[in-house]
XYZ file of C-alpha atoms in Angstrom:
705
model
C -154.751 -178.582 -104.769
C -152.044 -178.808 -102.103
C -150.361 -181.993 -100.949
C -148.600 -183.169 -97.831
C -145.142 -181.659 -97.355
C -142.054 -183.738 -98.151
C -140.995 -185.958 -95.264
C -137.755 -187.928 -95.100
C -137.452 -188.546 -91.360
C -139.774 -188.771 -88.336
C -141.396 -185.427 -87.818
C -144.522 -183.890 -86.471
C -146.995 -182.375 -88.887
C -145.858 -178.998 -90.142
C -147.181 -175.850 -88.515
C -149.349 -175.264 -91.562
C -151.017 -178.593 -92.238
C -151.878 -178.913 -95.931
C -155.358 -179.684 -97.147
C -155.634 -182.984 -99.009
C -158.624 -183.946 -101.122
C -160.837 -186.407 -99.249
C -159.919 -185.196 -95.749
C -161.812 -182.689 -93.604
C -158.719 -182.158 -91.470
C -155.383 -183.657 -92.489
C -153.603 -182.897 -89.199
C -153.669 -186.402 -87.722
C -153.034 -188.089 -91.064
C -149.970 -185.877 -91.575
C -148.560 -187.230 -88.306
C -149.214 -190.832 -89.339
C -147.651 -190.098 -92.742
C -144.524 -188.723 -91.100
C -144.187 -191.790 -88.893
C -144.748 -194.146 -91.797
C -142.369 -192.386 -94.187
C -139.442 -192.799 -91.821
C -139.765 -196.601 -91.724
C -139.181 -198.096 -95.212
C -135.488 -198.895 -95.280
C -133.348 -199.118 -98.406
C -130.954 -201.652 -96.914
C -133.761 -203.925 -95.724
C -135.386 -203.745 -99.150
C -132.102 -204.925 -100.641
C -131.988 -207.801 -98.186
C -135.526 -208.824 -99.131
C -134.593 -208.766 -102.804
C -131.466 -210.855 -102.257
C -133.423 -213.551 -100.408
C -136.342 -213.584 -102.837
C -134.036 -213.940 -105.863
C -131.566 -216.420 -104.412
C -133.029 -219.243 -106.518
C -135.176 -219.647 -109.632
C -138.768 -219.740 -108.360
C -141.159 -220.629 -111.139
C -144.749 -220.832 -109.911
C -145.588 -224.096 -108.096
C -141.926 -225.016 -107.484
C -140.540 -225.709 -103.994
C -138.497 -222.510 -104.306
C -141.695 -220.588 -105.088
C -143.278 -221.945 -101.900
C -140.190 -220.811 -99.962
C -140.801 -217.241 -101.147
C -144.424 -217.525 -99.981
C -143.242 -218.535 -96.516
C -140.739 -215.644 -96.459
C -143.407 -213.098 -97.374
C -145.896 -214.578 -94.917
C -143.337 -214.362 -92.118
C -142.764 -210.657 -92.857
C -146.500 -209.996 -92.928
C -146.941 -211.720 -89.562
C -143.995 -209.876 -88.036
C -145.679 -206.581 -88.971
C -148.873 -207.625 -87.208
C -151.002 -208.537 -90.218
C -153.467 -211.395 -89.986
C -151.812 -213.705 -92.522
C -152.673 -216.834 -94.460
C -151.121 -218.754 -97.318
C -153.946 -219.565 -99.735
C -153.394 -222.480 -102.143
C -155.036 -223.001 -105.520
C -154.842 -225.966 -107.880
C -154.302 -224.692 -111.425
C -153.159 -225.925 -114.812
C -149.593 -224.906 -115.678
C -147.337 -225.864 -118.571
C -143.799 -226.986 -117.711
C -141.257 -227.856 -120.428
C -139.904 -231.398 -120.585
C -137.780 -230.961 -123.698
C -137.478 -228.201 -126.298
C -135.884 -228.636 -129.727
C -135.790 -226.035 -132.491
C -133.552 -226.676 -135.508
C -133.288 -224.926 -138.847
C -132.167 -226.129 -142.280
C -131.040 -224.229 -145.369
C -131.558 -226.406 -148.457
C -131.330 -229.411 -146.157
C -128.155 -228.307 -144.376
C -128.553 -227.719 -140.654
C -127.787 -224.093 -139.787
C -129.051 -223.956 -136.197
C -129.931 -226.329 -133.400
C -131.229 -224.891 -130.166
C -132.284 -223.327 -128.001
C -128.753 -222.260 -127.096
C -128.322 -221.998 -123.304
C -128.379 -218.472 -121.918
C -124.793 -217.660 -121.113
C -122.374 -214.731 -121.076
C -118.591 -214.908 -120.971
C -117.600 -215.314 -117.308
C -114.248 -213.616 -117.946
C -115.698 -210.317 -119.223
C -117.244 -207.544 -117.132
C -117.685 -209.831 -114.159
C -119.763 -212.407 -116.013
C -122.949 -213.587 -114.349
C -122.900 -215.637 -111.129
C -126.446 -216.979 -111.546
C -126.543 -218.306 -115.110
C -125.561 -221.936 -114.476
C -128.064 -222.945 -111.786
C -129.376 -226.420 -112.741
C -132.891 -225.491 -111.556
C -133.319 -223.034 -114.459
C -136.041 -224.294 -116.789
C -135.457 -224.320 -120.556
C -136.693 -221.173 -122.261
C -140.356 -221.768 -123.115
C -143.710 -220.125 -123.627
C -146.259 -221.014 -120.975
C -149.568 -222.377 -122.349
C -147.949 -223.654 -125.545
C -149.092 -227.182 -126.374
C -146.737 -230.025 -127.108
C -146.187 -230.563 -130.791
C -143.799 -231.559 -133.533
C -143.931 -229.654 -136.821
C -141.624 -229.074 -139.767
C -142.364 -226.272 -142.207
C -141.012 -223.399 -144.232
C -140.575 -220.081 -142.426
C -142.256 -216.719 -142.962
C -141.057 -213.572 -141.181
C -143.994 -211.473 -139.873
C -142.292 -208.545 -138.107
C -143.960 -208.045 -134.684
C -146.884 -210.313 -135.468
C -149.525 -207.620 -135.099
C -152.836 -207.847 -136.925
C -151.590 -205.079 -139.248
C -148.432 -207.101 -139.967
C -150.378 -210.224 -140.942
C -152.673 -208.126 -143.128
C -149.605 -206.599 -144.792
C -148.230 -210.059 -145.594
C -151.540 -210.971 -147.201
C -151.444 -207.763 -149.266
C -147.933 -208.707 -150.416
C -149.133 -212.155 -151.469
C -147.236 -214.026 -148.754
C -149.292 -216.755 -147.085
C -148.475 -218.102 -143.619
C -150.798 -221.095 -144.014
C -148.985 -224.279 -142.991
C -145.827 -222.279 -142.289
C -143.855 -221.602 -139.127
C -144.088 -217.892 -138.445
C -141.036 -216.073 -137.057
C -141.964 -212.853 -135.245
C -140.108 -210.514 -132.958
C -141.090 -209.465 -129.462
C -142.689 -206.058 -129.034
C -145.737 -203.983 -130.013
C -148.307 -206.461 -128.661
C -148.695 -209.254 -126.114
C -146.892 -212.417 -127.177
C -150.059 -214.522 -126.862
C -151.728 -212.301 -129.452
C -148.944 -213.097 -131.916
C -149.877 -216.773 -131.607
C -153.614 -215.970 -131.574
C -153.428 -214.176 -134.919
C -150.941 -216.609 -136.501
C -153.252 -219.501 -135.684
C -156.211 -217.679 -137.253
C -154.149 -217.236 -140.427
C -153.379 -220.977 -140.577
C -149.794 -221.149 -139.292
C -148.428 -224.489 -138.034
C -146.152 -222.994 -135.376
C -144.719 -219.742 -134.031
C -141.218 -218.712 -132.985
C -140.832 -215.409 -131.105
C -137.372 -213.895 -130.913
C -135.816 -210.814 -129.313
C -134.382 -208.482 -131.949
C -131.421 -206.350 -130.827
C -133.238 -203.339 -132.305
C -135.766 -203.581 -129.495
C -133.793 -204.407 -126.352
C -130.273 -205.430 -127.401
C -127.035 -203.863 -128.630
C -128.843 -201.368 -130.862
C -130.095 -199.717 -127.645
C -126.804 -199.792 -125.740
C -124.192 -202.044 -124.201
C -125.181 -205.651 -123.649
C -125.168 -207.292 -120.232
C -122.902 -207.713 -118.304
C -121.221 -204.542 -119.608
C -124.550 -202.719 -119.905
C -128.232 -203.278 -119.148
C -129.362 -204.622 -122.533
C -130.138 -208.141 -123.707
C -127.091 -210.235 -124.682
C -127.126 -212.518 -127.716
C -128.213 -215.706 -125.948
C -130.860 -214.187 -123.651
C -134.441 -215.358 -124.212
C -137.695 -213.686 -123.232
C -139.929 -216.327 -121.711
C -143.621 -215.627 -121.210
C -147.141 -216.973 -121.339
C -148.996 -217.210 -124.642
C -152.367 -217.770 -123.026
C -154.970 -215.726 -124.900
C -155.122 -213.125 -122.135
C -157.734 -210.881 -123.803
C -160.210 -213.800 -123.797
C -159.813 -214.442 -120.076
C -156.946 -214.629 -117.561
C -156.523 -217.056 -114.692
C -156.562 -220.831 -114.573
C -157.460 -221.809 -118.152
C -159.652 -224.648 -116.868
C -161.933 -222.489 -114.734
C -162.977 -219.122 -116.208
C -165.093 -217.270 -113.653
C -164.643 -220.016 -111.033
C -161.968 -220.174 -108.334
C -159.611 -223.155 -108.590
C -159.675 -224.056 -104.920
C -158.257 -227.359 -103.747
C -161.830 -228.549 -103.174
C -163.067 -227.765 -106.705
C -164.373 -230.984 -108.311
C -162.980 -232.092 -111.649
C -166.462 -231.802 -113.139
C -166.265 -228.009 -112.679
C -163.241 -227.738 -114.963
C -163.357 -227.273 -118.723
C -162.549 -230.289 -120.839
C -159.538 -230.351 -123.160
C -161.702 -229.565 -126.188
C -163.251 -226.554 -124.439
C -159.834 -224.971 -123.813
C -159.300 -224.066 -127.454
C -160.576 -220.527 -127.006
C -157.983 -219.541 -124.398
C -154.723 -221.207 -125.420
C -152.871 -221.851 -128.692
C -153.424 -225.098 -130.554
C -150.084 -224.771 -132.356
C -146.608 -224.989 -130.766
C -145.040 -221.672 -129.743
C -141.535 -221.095 -128.393
C -139.177 -218.157 -127.766
C -135.700 -217.741 -129.238
C -132.697 -215.538 -128.603
C -131.449 -213.407 -131.465
C -128.393 -215.655 -131.497
C -130.628 -218.555 -132.573
C -132.952 -216.513 -134.796
C -130.088 -214.894 -136.750
C -129.191 -217.847 -139.009
C -132.866 -218.363 -139.877
C -133.398 -214.724 -140.792
C -130.117 -214.511 -142.678
C -130.955 -217.511 -144.877
C -134.576 -216.533 -145.587
C -135.467 -216.050 -149.225
C -138.465 -214.364 -150.735
C -139.009 -210.646 -151.086
C -137.235 -208.044 -149.000
C -139.287 -207.170 -145.958
C -140.904 -203.740 -145.798
C -138.153 -201.407 -144.658
C -139.853 -200.587 -141.356
C -139.777 -204.321 -140.599
C -135.963 -204.331 -140.630
C -134.401 -205.108 -137.284
C -130.817 -204.489 -136.157
C -129.117 -207.684 -137.358
C -126.476 -206.864 -140.000
C -128.205 -208.055 -143.159
C -131.373 -207.345 -145.105
C -134.443 -209.090 -143.687
C -136.539 -211.097 -146.155
C -140.064 -212.432 -145.788
C -139.667 -216.006 -146.996
C -140.900 -218.605 -147.584
C -138.228 -220.408 -149.485
C -135.306 -222.654 -148.839
C -135.339 -222.392 -145.021
C -137.297 -224.942 -142.998
C -137.598 -225.283 -139.239
C -138.300 -228.364 -137.176
C -139.949 -227.721 -133.793
C -140.415 -230.496 -131.248
C -141.888 -229.352 -127.943
C -142.714 -231.760 -125.145
C -144.707 -229.981 -122.445
C -146.065 -231.300 -119.158
C -149.488 -229.655 -118.914
C -150.671 -230.609 -115.413
C -152.560 -229.382 -112.382
C -150.150 -227.845 -109.871
C -150.478 -226.044 -106.553
C -149.698 -222.333 -106.273
C -149.765 -220.118 -103.180
C -151.089 -216.605 -102.643
C -150.159 -214.853 -99.413
C -152.916 -212.644 -97.966
C -152.319 -210.204 -95.108
C -155.130 -208.231 -93.487
C -155.341 -205.196 -91.200
C -158.945 -204.937 -89.951
C -160.502 -201.491 -90.138
C -163.490 -199.925 -88.464
C -165.348 -200.140 -91.797
C -164.892 -203.756 -92.776
C -167.094 -203.854 -95.893
C -165.103 -201.330 -97.963
C -161.546 -202.719 -98.096
C -158.474 -201.204 -99.679
C -156.448 -203.865 -101.498
C -152.828 -203.673 -102.634
C -150.691 -206.322 -104.232
C -147.719 -207.554 -106.215
C -146.933 -210.949 -107.692
C -144.059 -213.043 -106.422
C -143.443 -215.816 -108.986
C -140.851 -215.436 -111.740
C -139.809 -217.186 -114.925
C -136.321 -217.526 -113.444
C -134.953 -215.217 -110.710
C -137.173 -212.214 -111.351
C -135.118 -209.507 -109.650
C -136.896 -206.699 -111.481
C -140.032 -208.577 -112.532
C -141.555 -208.939 -109.990
C -139.437 -209.046 -106.862
C -138.327 -205.426 -106.957
C -142.022 -204.819 -106.360
C -142.183 -207.466 -103.640
C -139.201 -205.981 -101.808
C -140.805 -202.523 -101.888
C -144.150 -203.933 -100.772
C -142.518 -205.672 -97.805
C -141.056 -202.361 -96.666
C -144.509 -200.794 -97.066
C -145.845 -203.527 -94.788
C -142.954 -202.861 -92.407
C -144.108 -199.236 -92.168
C -147.750 -200.189 -91.620
C -146.610 -202.518 -88.852
C -144.886 -199.665 -87.017
C -148.092 -197.620 -87.206
C -150.033 -200.536 -85.735
C -147.570 -200.719 -82.861
C -148.204 -197.029 -82.169
C -151.956 -197.450 -81.937
C -153.088 -196.616 -85.456
C -156.189 -198.385 -86.747
C -157.376 -197.742 -90.290
C -160.886 -196.608 -91.072
C -161.123 -199.170 -93.880
C -159.794 -202.711 -93.807
C -156.496 -203.124 -95.665
C -155.704 -206.328 -97.566
C -152.219 -206.973 -98.979
C -151.845 -209.737 -101.574
C -148.682 -211.489 -102.724
C -149.931 -213.221 -105.864
C -148.570 -216.400 -107.399
C -148.509 -217.594 -111.043
C -149.034 -214.113 -112.471
C -146.547 -214.897 -115.200
C -148.656 -217.826 -116.386
C -151.735 -215.624 -116.934
C -152.512 -213.527 -113.825
C -153.609 -216.755 -112.185
C -153.156 -216.205 -108.440
C -154.898 -212.835 -108.349
C -157.663 -213.935 -110.706
C -158.493 -217.056 -108.709
C -158.578 -215.053 -105.469
C -160.861 -212.417 -107.002
C -163.147 -215.075 -108.439
C -163.333 -216.762 -105.035
C -164.155 -213.528 -103.191
C -166.014 -211.538 -105.869
C -169.098 -211.005 -103.703
C -167.283 -209.526 -100.736
C -164.982 -207.488 -102.991
C -167.917 -205.746 -104.651
C -167.468 -202.830 -102.232
C -163.652 -202.673 -102.294
C -162.702 -199.034 -102.760
C -159.372 -199.457 -104.578
C -156.774 -201.917 -105.791
C -153.180 -200.656 -105.863
C -150.763 -202.690 -107.959
C -147.034 -202.795 -108.402
C -145.215 -205.324 -110.543
C -141.952 -204.162 -112.091
C -141.335 -202.048 -109.014
C -137.868 -200.762 -109.947
C -135.854 -201.153 -113.134
C -134.445 -197.623 -112.976
C -135.070 -194.098 -111.675
C -138.041 -192.903 -113.786
C -141.350 -193.051 -111.922
C -144.489 -193.680 -113.955
C -148.043 -194.832 -113.356
C -151.273 -195.979 -114.948
C -154.730 -195.635 -113.408
C -158.421 -195.219 -113.979
C -159.218 -191.506 -114.439
C -160.902 -191.304 -111.042
C -157.546 -192.031 -109.362
C -155.100 -190.114 -111.569
C -155.099 -186.948 -109.476
C -154.884 -189.110 -106.339
C -151.637 -190.661 -107.617
C -150.204 -187.262 -108.505
C -151.017 -185.932 -105.051
C -149.357 -188.874 -103.303
C -146.152 -188.426 -105.325
C -145.949 -184.804 -104.212
C -145.488 -186.101 -100.656
C -142.566 -188.484 -101.238
C -138.925 -187.393 -101.589
C -137.016 -188.516 -104.670
C -133.439 -189.776 -104.377
C -132.693 -187.412 -107.273
C -133.876 -184.364 -105.304
C -137.235 -182.717 -104.798
C -140.273 -184.949 -104.777
C -141.182 -187.984 -106.850
C -143.688 -185.754 -108.614
C -140.987 -183.206 -109.472
C -138.711 -185.845 -111.009
C -141.627 -187.528 -112.767
C -142.459 -184.222 -114.438
C -138.819 -183.694 -115.483
C -138.578 -187.228 -116.886
C -141.706 -186.789 -118.955
C -140.437 -183.467 -120.271
C -137.292 -185.326 -121.338
C -139.471 -188.153 -122.743
C -137.984 -190.761 -120.438
C -141.244 -192.085 -119.017
C -142.249 -195.601 -120.018
C -144.535 -198.225 -118.608
C -144.072 -201.975 -118.521
C -146.806 -204.330 -119.659
C -147.821 -202.188 -122.580
C -149.743 -199.524 -120.698
C -149.752 -196.316 -122.670
C -150.916 -192.748 -122.749
C -152.640 -193.133 -126.127
C -156.339 -192.275 -126.357
C -156.076 -190.102 -123.269
C -157.027 -186.438 -123.783
C -154.107 -184.008 -123.367
C -153.574 -182.903 -119.767
C -151.521 -180.022 -118.409
C -150.167 -182.207 -115.621
C -147.967 -185.313 -115.727
C -149.514 -187.934 -117.966
C -150.814 -191.132 -116.429
C -151.523 -194.117 -118.661
C -154.681 -196.159 -119.037
C -154.893 -199.688 -117.650
C -154.872 -202.435 -120.276
C -153.680 -205.793 -118.980
C -150.559 -207.783 -118.235
C -150.606 -207.450 -114.461
C -152.759 -208.185 -111.449
C -155.053 -205.152 -111.581
C -156.911 -206.883 -114.444
C -159.337 -209.046 -112.415
C -160.001 -206.227 -109.967
C -160.822 -203.508 -112.485
C -162.041 -205.296 -115.559
C -163.926 -208.204 -114.006
C -165.426 -206.760 -110.805
C -164.971 -202.997 -111.273
C -162.586 -201.988 -108.474
C -160.846 -198.640 -109.243
C -157.152 -199.413 -109.729
C -153.661 -197.984 -110.145
C -150.313 -199.457 -111.192
C -146.972 -197.865 -110.276
C -143.338 -198.514 -111.137
C -139.941 -196.854 -111.456
C -138.453 -197.594 -114.847
C -135.141 -197.566 -116.697
C -133.172 -199.345 -119.436
C -134.285 -202.938 -118.850
C -133.128 -205.306 -121.564
C -133.167 -208.604 -119.677
C -136.932 -208.949 -119.161
C -138.010 -212.576 -118.498
C -134.499 -213.955 -119.000
C -131.967 -215.684 -116.761
C -130.180 -212.363 -116.455
C -133.025 -210.600 -114.627
C -131.232 -211.420 -111.393
C -129.692 -209.777 -108.347
C -126.386 -209.162 -110.135
C -128.089 -207.214 -112.957
C -130.182 -205.280 -110.440
C -127.310 -204.009 -108.313
C -125.314 -203.066 -111.413
C -127.988 -201.278 -113.435
C -131.318 -200.771 -111.656
C -130.852 -199.526 -108.096
C -127.442 -200.303 -106.556
C -128.228 -198.664 -103.195
C -131.943 -199.583 -103.179
C -133.035 -195.985 -102.661
C -135.666 -196.302 -105.406
C -136.957 -199.385 -103.621
C -137.399 -197.150 -100.590
C -139.125 -194.516 -102.726
C -141.576 -197.051 -104.151
C -142.358 -198.436 -100.698
C -143.269 -194.930 -99.573
C -145.460 -194.142 -102.586
C -147.221 -197.501 -102.331
C -147.750 -197.005 -98.611
C -149.193 -193.513 -98.918
C -151.614 -194.744 -101.564
C -152.847 -197.328 -99.066
C -152.925 -194.994 -96.067
C -154.708 -192.134 -97.790
C -157.361 -194.364 -99.335
C -157.878 -196.287 -96.097
C -158.298 -193.231 -93.878
C -159.898 -190.568 -96.112
C -163.194 -189.167 -94.879
C -164.502 -189.042 -98.437
C -163.267 -191.393 -101.150
C -160.865 -189.264 -103.244
C -162.218 -190.218 -106.665
C -162.284 -187.723 -109.531
C -165.389 -188.366 -111.642
C -165.030 -184.922 -113.181
C -161.897 -186.021 -115.080
C -163.470 -189.440 -115.746
C -166.406 -187.769 -117.459
C -164.189 -185.521 -119.555
C -162.189 -188.531 -120.734
C -165.263 -190.532 -121.726
C -166.686 -187.629 -123.726
C -163.326 -187.461 -125.532
C -163.302 -191.224 -126.173
C -166.705 -191.006 -127.822
C -165.614 -188.111 -130.019
C -162.675 -190.213 -131.223
C -164.938 -193.236 -131.813
C -167.296 -191.150 -133.929
C -164.368 -189.952 -136.020
C -163.201 -193.554 -136.475
C -166.682 -194.637 -137.545
C -166.887 -191.832 -140.083
C -163.470 -192.737 -141.458
C -164.582 -196.379 -141.727
C -167.793 -195.261 -143.517
C -169.999 -196.908 -140.879
C -173.445 -195.487 -140.225
C -173.896 -195.500 -136.455
C -176.197 -193.602 -134.119
C -174.134 -192.235 -131.217
C -176.858 -189.961 -129.833
C -177.756 -192.108 -126.812
C -174.130 -192.577 -125.808
C -173.289 -188.909 -126.368
C -176.179 -187.828 -124.156
C -175.254 -190.376 -121.484
C -171.580 -189.299 -121.525
C -172.526 -185.655 -121.099
C -174.879 -186.601 -118.272
C -172.117 -188.630 -116.589
C -169.641 -185.756 -117.014
C -172.087 -183.277 -115.479
C -172.771 -185.622 -112.576
C -169.012 -186.070 -112.099
C -168.447 -182.324 -111.908
C -171.317 -181.920 -109.448
C -170.170 -184.747 -107.164
C -166.653 -183.301 -107.127
C -168.068 -180.145 -105.561
C -169.893 -182.229 -102.935
C -166.682 -184.128 -102.125
C -164.841 -180.848 -101.593
C -167.528 -179.675 -99.140
C -169.000 -182.930 -97.800
C -172.037 -183.413 -95.562
C -171.650 -184.233 -91.879
C -172.314 -187.896 -92.507
C -170.367 -189.267 -95.464
C -171.429 -192.925 -95.529
C -174.058 -192.481 -98.250
C -171.740 -190.300 -100.306
C -168.960 -192.882 -100.169
C -171.319 -195.716 -101.104
C -172.487 -193.759 -104.147
C -168.924 -192.915 -105.190
C -167.949 -196.586 -105.087
C -171.130 -197.865 -106.753
C -170.703 -195.438 -109.639
C -167.586 -197.292 -110.817
C -169.287 -200.674 -110.461
C -172.191 -199.414 -112.561
C -169.795 -199.057 -115.505
C -169.648 -202.856 -115.771
C -171.756 -204.616 -118.377
C -173.089 -207.779 -116.678
C -172.997 -209.767 -119.924
C -169.416 -208.705 -120.685
C -167.755 -207.789 -123.959
C -168.587 -209.521 -127.257
C -166.535 -212.708 -127.766
C -164.970 -212.350 -124.290
C -167.630 -212.047 -121.575
C -165.165 -212.384 -118.676
C -164.205 -208.749 -119.346
C -167.075 -206.580 -118.127
C -165.778 -203.018 -117.956
C -167.343 -200.789 -120.620
C -164.584 -198.150 -120.510
C -161.286 -200.078 -120.288
C -160.065 -203.504 -121.319
C -157.049 -205.028 -123.033
C -157.613 -205.098 -126.787
C -158.481 -208.375 -128.483
C -155.508 -207.798 -130.795
C -153.204 -205.888 -128.394
C -153.351 -207.920 -125.173
C -151.397 -205.442 -123.058
C -152.380 -201.997 -124.289
C -155.696 -200.554 -123.179
C -158.557 -200.141 -125.595
C -160.988 -197.453 -124.417
C -164.766 -197.982 -124.714
C -163.687 -201.408 -126.039
C -167.048 -202.774 -127.154
C -167.671 -199.761 -129.366
C -164.079 -199.324 -130.542
C -163.551 -202.952 -131.524
C -166.924 -203.103 -133.264
C -165.834 -200.170 -135.406
C -162.395 -201.683 -136.070
C -164.093 -204.914 -137.189
C -166.433 -202.886 -139.453
C -169.307 -204.698 -137.719
C -172.138 -202.150 -137.673
C -174.568 -204.342 -135.754
C -172.030 -205.164 -133.060
C -170.846 -201.564 -132.740
C -174.397 -200.224 -132.480
C -175.266 -202.755 -129.815
C -172.201 -201.756 -127.823
C -173.091 -198.063 -128.134
C -176.409 -198.887 -126.460
C -174.677 -200.958 -123.748
C -172.241 -198.096 -123.085
C -175.064 -195.572 -122.849
C -176.895 -197.814 -120.379
C -173.773 -198.131 -118.187
C -173.104 -194.382 -118.199
C -176.711 -193.609 -117.356
C -176.641 -196.126 -114.464
C -173.493 -194.553 -113.085
C -174.714 -190.969 -113.574
C -177.986 -191.750 -111.793
C -176.071 -193.011 -108.756
C -174.005 -189.812 -108.569
C -177.045 -187.592 -109.158
C -178.910 -189.218 -106.267
C -176.375 -187.961 -103.719
C -177.922 -185.273 -101.526
C -176.002 -182.035 -101.720
């Protein structure tokens, strides 16, 4: 399958116009592509980033509102119909944080220590002393004061807690010390609470993103001793968004009676205090811990043997949190199309724990240059076939709140949206990577074949080289696991941790997530700022320009394609593979399950996907019915009653795992039933999966050839 030729400056379509899947004739689109590609400007992207990161802008703060106004002004200047949309949501803001540790009664640590690097070495950091920086905290943690012995639980995965139990180490009534990594931080608290812990401390081990990986900031890109990873500990796999209003938009007009009461919130947020630590503050606790040596694969990079505890070390945590309703602001820009009921949506969040140069404003800067390019096309008379909506989401860091509330408010009209394109950590280095539903994986590959890479060749070429060298990585825990081997570049599955979640997993909009990655050790710390970015991520902003182009071509090609460029052939192959793996897992777990209905439905869906692919390649004169069927087939994969224990999540093929949070679990109802050794639950989910696949297959089969 050919793709559009590389374009780096304004140019007419080449003499031999390539064929692109979804287009009858790509000639005119090639001209629009060439015009668009010449617009995104590296220098302007850098200017956007400098403005957006000039101050800490935690969601709901005055500085956060200033970024909303900046983005809205850029949208308006490009000709987009623009509005700032407020929501009233519950957010946790720290009032005071105290964590102190004692060894046989002698104080060995009192913190948290302020994040600070030596200003006389390697240029220091010009942003670290801003008085508006909030203390390092975990959003959604309750207030609380506890004193208890400490147990070290490695990464705090379900397997880690089970291992402690096997070793005879109880965490009941203890404070659990875990390190960041392997799963979503909220899941660490979720599991610790289930095992009876009184509190949780989450620290950054230098083995994972500090000196063990390379030079510390400001000499290198990795986490210095005092840097802390902030982050929400909302139980994201239960439901994202405003914790008070699952499934309901938190508009300013929403009455208090429509919000959950305090007692009803227990399923979505921790009931025990949780706070992050730097390795500087965790080190004395770990060093003094008694008890057995930890399993050797639990050893981090600090220069002593890690022990499990409990013993002579106690920790006193006193967290005072202001848990209040606050106003946040989404920015929504619209370009009306000739087909208004099948919009293309693209977005990036704007709020940050502190400055957020990489996460998320490298994505915002790229998105603004994408909008800049779309604006130039509008000035030249272009009008998209499908309406385009660009969202700048707020309060993503707190639990995907801005995007979730907007989706919940507009769920009915978004039922026919044809795609959601996400970027979050837009640029932390030069290695492009992506995650997507299978129906859009080839679409992403094709787009990257059209965009030049600053490293030479196309983005696709460099992506392939990076994967061959094993450099590819995705933020937010997306992974390539559970995906059948492919001959082409690998594209991950969508779990959670960014704003595609409400679109795909709640209302069934096919989605992608793109980024350009590199050594990024300062995630969610004070040091994720403009100074770090220009030293280690993208000093000349050429990868910002690259990402603006890729993002823009995703939007343009989906908005203007004659036939929606979905690949249900690959989707079907993947689902058949997922079921094969599930059957193997069930056999290994000695569960007796009947997969026959799901197997038959998966094969039917795969056959329908292969057949519809042939129709898309040679479409009928009138494509409206074909496009409706293609879009409805994805929506049919939703289970209206949702997943067991977490009904907000409705997608039968992809969701974040109950015990992973970020990473995708495929055919989640079935897979998690098997993992829980719950035969009744697993069998019920096999039936629900078969029903969804048969619904979707029937829609594809009904298309007239």
